[in-house]
PDB file of C-alpha atoms in Angstrom:
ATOM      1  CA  UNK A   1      -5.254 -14.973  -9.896  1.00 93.00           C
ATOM      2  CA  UNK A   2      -3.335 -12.851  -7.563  1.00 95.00           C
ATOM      3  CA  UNK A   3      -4.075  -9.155  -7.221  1.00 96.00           C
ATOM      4  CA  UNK A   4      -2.333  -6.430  -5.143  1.00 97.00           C
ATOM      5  CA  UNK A   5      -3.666  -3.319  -5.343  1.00 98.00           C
ATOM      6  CA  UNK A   6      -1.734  -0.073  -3.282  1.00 98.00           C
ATOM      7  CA  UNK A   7      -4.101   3.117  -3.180  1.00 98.00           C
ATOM      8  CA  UNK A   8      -3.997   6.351  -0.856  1.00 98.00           C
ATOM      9  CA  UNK A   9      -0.671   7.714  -2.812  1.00 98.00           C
ATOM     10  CA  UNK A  10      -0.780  11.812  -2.318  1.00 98.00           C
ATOM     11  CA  UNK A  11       1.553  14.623  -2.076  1.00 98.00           C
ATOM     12  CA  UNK A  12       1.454  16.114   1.541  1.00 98.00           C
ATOM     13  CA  UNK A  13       4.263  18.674   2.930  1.00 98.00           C
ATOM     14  CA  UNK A  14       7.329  17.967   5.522  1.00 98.00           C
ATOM     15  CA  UNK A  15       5.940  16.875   8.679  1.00 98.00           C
ATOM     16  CA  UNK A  16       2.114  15.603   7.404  1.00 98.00           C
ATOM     17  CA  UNK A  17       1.190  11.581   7.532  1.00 98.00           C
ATOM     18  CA  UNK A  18      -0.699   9.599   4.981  1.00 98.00           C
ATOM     19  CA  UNK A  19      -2.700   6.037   5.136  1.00 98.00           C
ATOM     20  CA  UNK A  20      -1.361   3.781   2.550  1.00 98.00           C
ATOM     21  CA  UNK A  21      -3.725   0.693   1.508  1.00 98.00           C
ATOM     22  CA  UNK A  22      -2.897  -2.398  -0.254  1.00 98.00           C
ATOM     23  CA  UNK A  23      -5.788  -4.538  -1.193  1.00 97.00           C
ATOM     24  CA  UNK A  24      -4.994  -8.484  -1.556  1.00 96.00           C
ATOM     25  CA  UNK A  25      -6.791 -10.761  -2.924  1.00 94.00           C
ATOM     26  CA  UNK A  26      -6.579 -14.542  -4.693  1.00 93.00           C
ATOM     27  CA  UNK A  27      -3.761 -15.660  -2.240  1.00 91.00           C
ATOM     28  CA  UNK A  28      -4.508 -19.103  -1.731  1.00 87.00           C
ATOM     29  CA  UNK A  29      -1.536 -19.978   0.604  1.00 85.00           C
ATOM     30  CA  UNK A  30      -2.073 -19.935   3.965  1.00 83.00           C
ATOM     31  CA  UNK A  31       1.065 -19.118   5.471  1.00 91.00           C
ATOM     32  CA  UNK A  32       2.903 -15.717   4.100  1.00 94.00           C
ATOM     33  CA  UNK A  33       3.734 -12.583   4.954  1.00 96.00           C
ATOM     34  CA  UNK A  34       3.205  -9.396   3.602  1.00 98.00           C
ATOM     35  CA  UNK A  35       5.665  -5.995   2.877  1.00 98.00           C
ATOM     36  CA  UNK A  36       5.733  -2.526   2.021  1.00 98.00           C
ATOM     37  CA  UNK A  37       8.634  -1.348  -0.402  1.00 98.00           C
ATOM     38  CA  UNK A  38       9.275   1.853  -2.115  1.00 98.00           C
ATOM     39  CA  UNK A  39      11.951   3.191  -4.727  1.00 98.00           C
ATOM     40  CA  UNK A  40      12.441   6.797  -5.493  1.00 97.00           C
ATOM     41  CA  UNK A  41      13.341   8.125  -9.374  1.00 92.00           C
ATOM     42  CA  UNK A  42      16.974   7.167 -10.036  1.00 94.00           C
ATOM     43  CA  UNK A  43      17.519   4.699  -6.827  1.00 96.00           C
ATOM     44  CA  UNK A  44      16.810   0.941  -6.689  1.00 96.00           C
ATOM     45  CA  UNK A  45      13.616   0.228  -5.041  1.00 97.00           C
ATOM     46  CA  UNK A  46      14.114  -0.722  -1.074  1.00 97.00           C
ATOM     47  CA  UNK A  47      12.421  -2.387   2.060  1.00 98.00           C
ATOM     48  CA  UNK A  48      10.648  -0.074   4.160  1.00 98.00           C
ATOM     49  CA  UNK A  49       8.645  -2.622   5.978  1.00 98.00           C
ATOM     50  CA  UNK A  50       7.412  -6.150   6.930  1.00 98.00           C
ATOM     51  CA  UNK A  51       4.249  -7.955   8.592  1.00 98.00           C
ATOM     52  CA  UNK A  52       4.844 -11.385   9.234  1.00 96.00           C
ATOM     53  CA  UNK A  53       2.375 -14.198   9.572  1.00 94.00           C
ATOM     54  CA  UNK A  54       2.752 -13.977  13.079  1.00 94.00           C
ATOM     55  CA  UNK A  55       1.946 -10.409  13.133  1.00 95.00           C
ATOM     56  CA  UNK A  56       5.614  -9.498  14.188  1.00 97.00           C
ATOM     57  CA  UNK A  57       7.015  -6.169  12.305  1.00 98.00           C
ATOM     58  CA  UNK A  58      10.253  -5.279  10.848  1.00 98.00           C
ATOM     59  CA  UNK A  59      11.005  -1.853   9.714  1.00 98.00           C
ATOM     60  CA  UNK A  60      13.897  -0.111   7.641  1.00 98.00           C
ATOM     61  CA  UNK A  61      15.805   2.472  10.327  1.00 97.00           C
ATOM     62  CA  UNK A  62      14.997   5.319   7.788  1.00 97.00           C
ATOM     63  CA  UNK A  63      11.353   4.895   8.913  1.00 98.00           C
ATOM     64  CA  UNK A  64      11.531   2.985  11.899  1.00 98.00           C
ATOM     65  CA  UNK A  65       9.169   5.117  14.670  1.00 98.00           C
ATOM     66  CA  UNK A  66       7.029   6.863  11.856  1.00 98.00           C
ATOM     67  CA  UNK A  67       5.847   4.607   9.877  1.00 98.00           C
ATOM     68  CA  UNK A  68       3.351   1.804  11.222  1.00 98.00           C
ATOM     69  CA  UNK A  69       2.500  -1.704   9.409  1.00 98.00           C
ATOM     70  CA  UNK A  70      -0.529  -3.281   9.894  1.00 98.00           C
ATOM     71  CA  UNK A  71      -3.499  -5.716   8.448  1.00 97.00           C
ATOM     72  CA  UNK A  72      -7.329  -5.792   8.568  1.00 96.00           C
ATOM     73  CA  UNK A  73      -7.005  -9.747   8.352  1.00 93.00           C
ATOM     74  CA  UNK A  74     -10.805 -10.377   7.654  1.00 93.00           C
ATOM     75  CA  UNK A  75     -10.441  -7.964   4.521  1.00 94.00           C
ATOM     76  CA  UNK A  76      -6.972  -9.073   3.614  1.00 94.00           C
ATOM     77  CA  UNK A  77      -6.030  -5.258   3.085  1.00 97.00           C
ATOM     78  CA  UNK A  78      -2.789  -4.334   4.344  1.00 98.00           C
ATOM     79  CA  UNK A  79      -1.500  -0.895   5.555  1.00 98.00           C
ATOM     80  CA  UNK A  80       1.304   1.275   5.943  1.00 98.00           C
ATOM     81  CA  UNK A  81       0.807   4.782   8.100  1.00 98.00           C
ATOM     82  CA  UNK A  82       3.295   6.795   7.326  1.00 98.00           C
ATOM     83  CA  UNK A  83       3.911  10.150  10.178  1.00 98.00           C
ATOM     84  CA  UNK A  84       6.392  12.845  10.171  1.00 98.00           C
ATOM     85  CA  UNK A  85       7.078  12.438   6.703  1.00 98.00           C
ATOM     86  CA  UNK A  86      10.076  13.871   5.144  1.00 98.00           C
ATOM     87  CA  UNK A  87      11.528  14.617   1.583  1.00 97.00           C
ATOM     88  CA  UNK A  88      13.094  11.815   1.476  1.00 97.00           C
ATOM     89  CA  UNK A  89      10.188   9.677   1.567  1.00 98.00           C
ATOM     90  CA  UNK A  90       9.294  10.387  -1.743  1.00 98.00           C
ATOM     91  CA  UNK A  91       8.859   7.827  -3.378  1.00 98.00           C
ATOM     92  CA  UNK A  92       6.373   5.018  -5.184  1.00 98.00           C
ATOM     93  CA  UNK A  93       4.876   2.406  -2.739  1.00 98.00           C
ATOM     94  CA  UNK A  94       4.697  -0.984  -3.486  1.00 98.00           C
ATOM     95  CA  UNK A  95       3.219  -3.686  -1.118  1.00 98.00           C
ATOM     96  CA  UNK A  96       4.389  -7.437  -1.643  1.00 98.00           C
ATOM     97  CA  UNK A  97       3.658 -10.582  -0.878  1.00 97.00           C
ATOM     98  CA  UNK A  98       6.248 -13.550   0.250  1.00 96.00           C
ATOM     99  CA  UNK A  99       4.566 -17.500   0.398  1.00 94.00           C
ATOM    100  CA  UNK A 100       6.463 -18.166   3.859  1.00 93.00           C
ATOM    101  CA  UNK A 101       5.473 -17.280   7.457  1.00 92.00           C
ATOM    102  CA  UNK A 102       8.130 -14.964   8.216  1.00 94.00           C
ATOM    103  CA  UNK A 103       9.474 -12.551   5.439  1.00 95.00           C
ATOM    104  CA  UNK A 104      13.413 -12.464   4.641  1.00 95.00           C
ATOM    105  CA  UNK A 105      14.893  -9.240   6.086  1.00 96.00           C
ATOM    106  CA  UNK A 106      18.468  -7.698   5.826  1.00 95.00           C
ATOM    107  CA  UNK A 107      18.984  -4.972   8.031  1.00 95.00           C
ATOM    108  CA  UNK A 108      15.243  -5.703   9.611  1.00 95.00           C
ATOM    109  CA  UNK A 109      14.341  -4.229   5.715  1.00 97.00           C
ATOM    110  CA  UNK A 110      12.282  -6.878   3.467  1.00 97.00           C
ATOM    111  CA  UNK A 111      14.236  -8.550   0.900  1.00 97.00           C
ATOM    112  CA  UNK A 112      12.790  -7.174  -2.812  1.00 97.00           C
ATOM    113  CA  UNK A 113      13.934 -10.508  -4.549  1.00 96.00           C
ATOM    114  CA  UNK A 114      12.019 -12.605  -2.095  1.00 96.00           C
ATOM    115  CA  UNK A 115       8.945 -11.658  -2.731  1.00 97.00           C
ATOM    116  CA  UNK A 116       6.510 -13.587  -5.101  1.00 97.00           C
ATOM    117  CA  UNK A 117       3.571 -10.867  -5.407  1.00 97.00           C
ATOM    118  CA  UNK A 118       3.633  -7.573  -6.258  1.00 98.00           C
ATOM    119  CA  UNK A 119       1.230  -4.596  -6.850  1.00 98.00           C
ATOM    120  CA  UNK A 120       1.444  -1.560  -9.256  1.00 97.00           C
ATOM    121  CA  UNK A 121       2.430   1.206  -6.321  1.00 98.00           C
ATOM    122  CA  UNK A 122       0.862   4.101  -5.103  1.00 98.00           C
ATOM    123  CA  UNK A 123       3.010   7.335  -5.553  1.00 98.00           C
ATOM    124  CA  UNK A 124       3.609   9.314  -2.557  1.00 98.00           C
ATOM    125  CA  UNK A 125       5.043  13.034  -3.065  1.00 98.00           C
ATOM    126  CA  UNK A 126       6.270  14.763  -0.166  1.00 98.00           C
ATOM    127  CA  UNK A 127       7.537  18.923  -0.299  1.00 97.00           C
ATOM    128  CA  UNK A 128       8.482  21.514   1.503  1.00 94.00           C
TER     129      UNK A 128
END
């Protein structure tokens, strides 16, 4: 059985950073690629970044140069930093999981509907 598992959600002012985890475990496939998504109250949830198999990254323009994706491959626990944070980053975090090597991007954003896993978010709060 598949878990995903997002912790480190926390409200921080304009301008902090936060360490988002997501915990993965009873992927069996050995090719896929992993993704951090978020969706704010009222607005349809939306790619903020991607981690490919082959440890290329994709990143939404909104967050592209603050937030970093990454993945402690022994533990199979992805990550999302997230610097210079703004209002508009609040939002729930979801990380996801796609069963192909690279993960299906529009705009160099991960594709919601193409992925196959999905944990319960972390909510990340962000004020002035």
């Amino acid at each position: 059985q598949v878990r995903m598992v997002e912790s480190g959600g926390d409200s921080v002012q304009t301008g902090g950073s936060l360490r988002l985890s997501c915990a993965a475990s009873g992927i069996t496939d050995s090719n896929y690629c992993m993704a951090w998504f978020r969706q704010a109250p009222g607005k349809e949830r939306e790619g903020v970044a991607a981690l490919d198999d082959d440890g290329s990254t994709h990143y939404a323009d909104s967050v592209k140069g603050r937030f970093t994706i990454s993945k402690d491959n022994a533990n199979n626990i992805l990550y999302l930093q997230m610097a210079d944070l703004k209002l508009e980053d609040t939002a729930t975090y979801y990380c996801a999981a796609q069963i192909v090597s690279l993960c299906s991007l529009r705009s160099n954003a991960p594709v919601a509907r193409a992925m196959r896993y999905w944990g319960e978010g972390t909510l990340v709060t962000i004020s002035s």
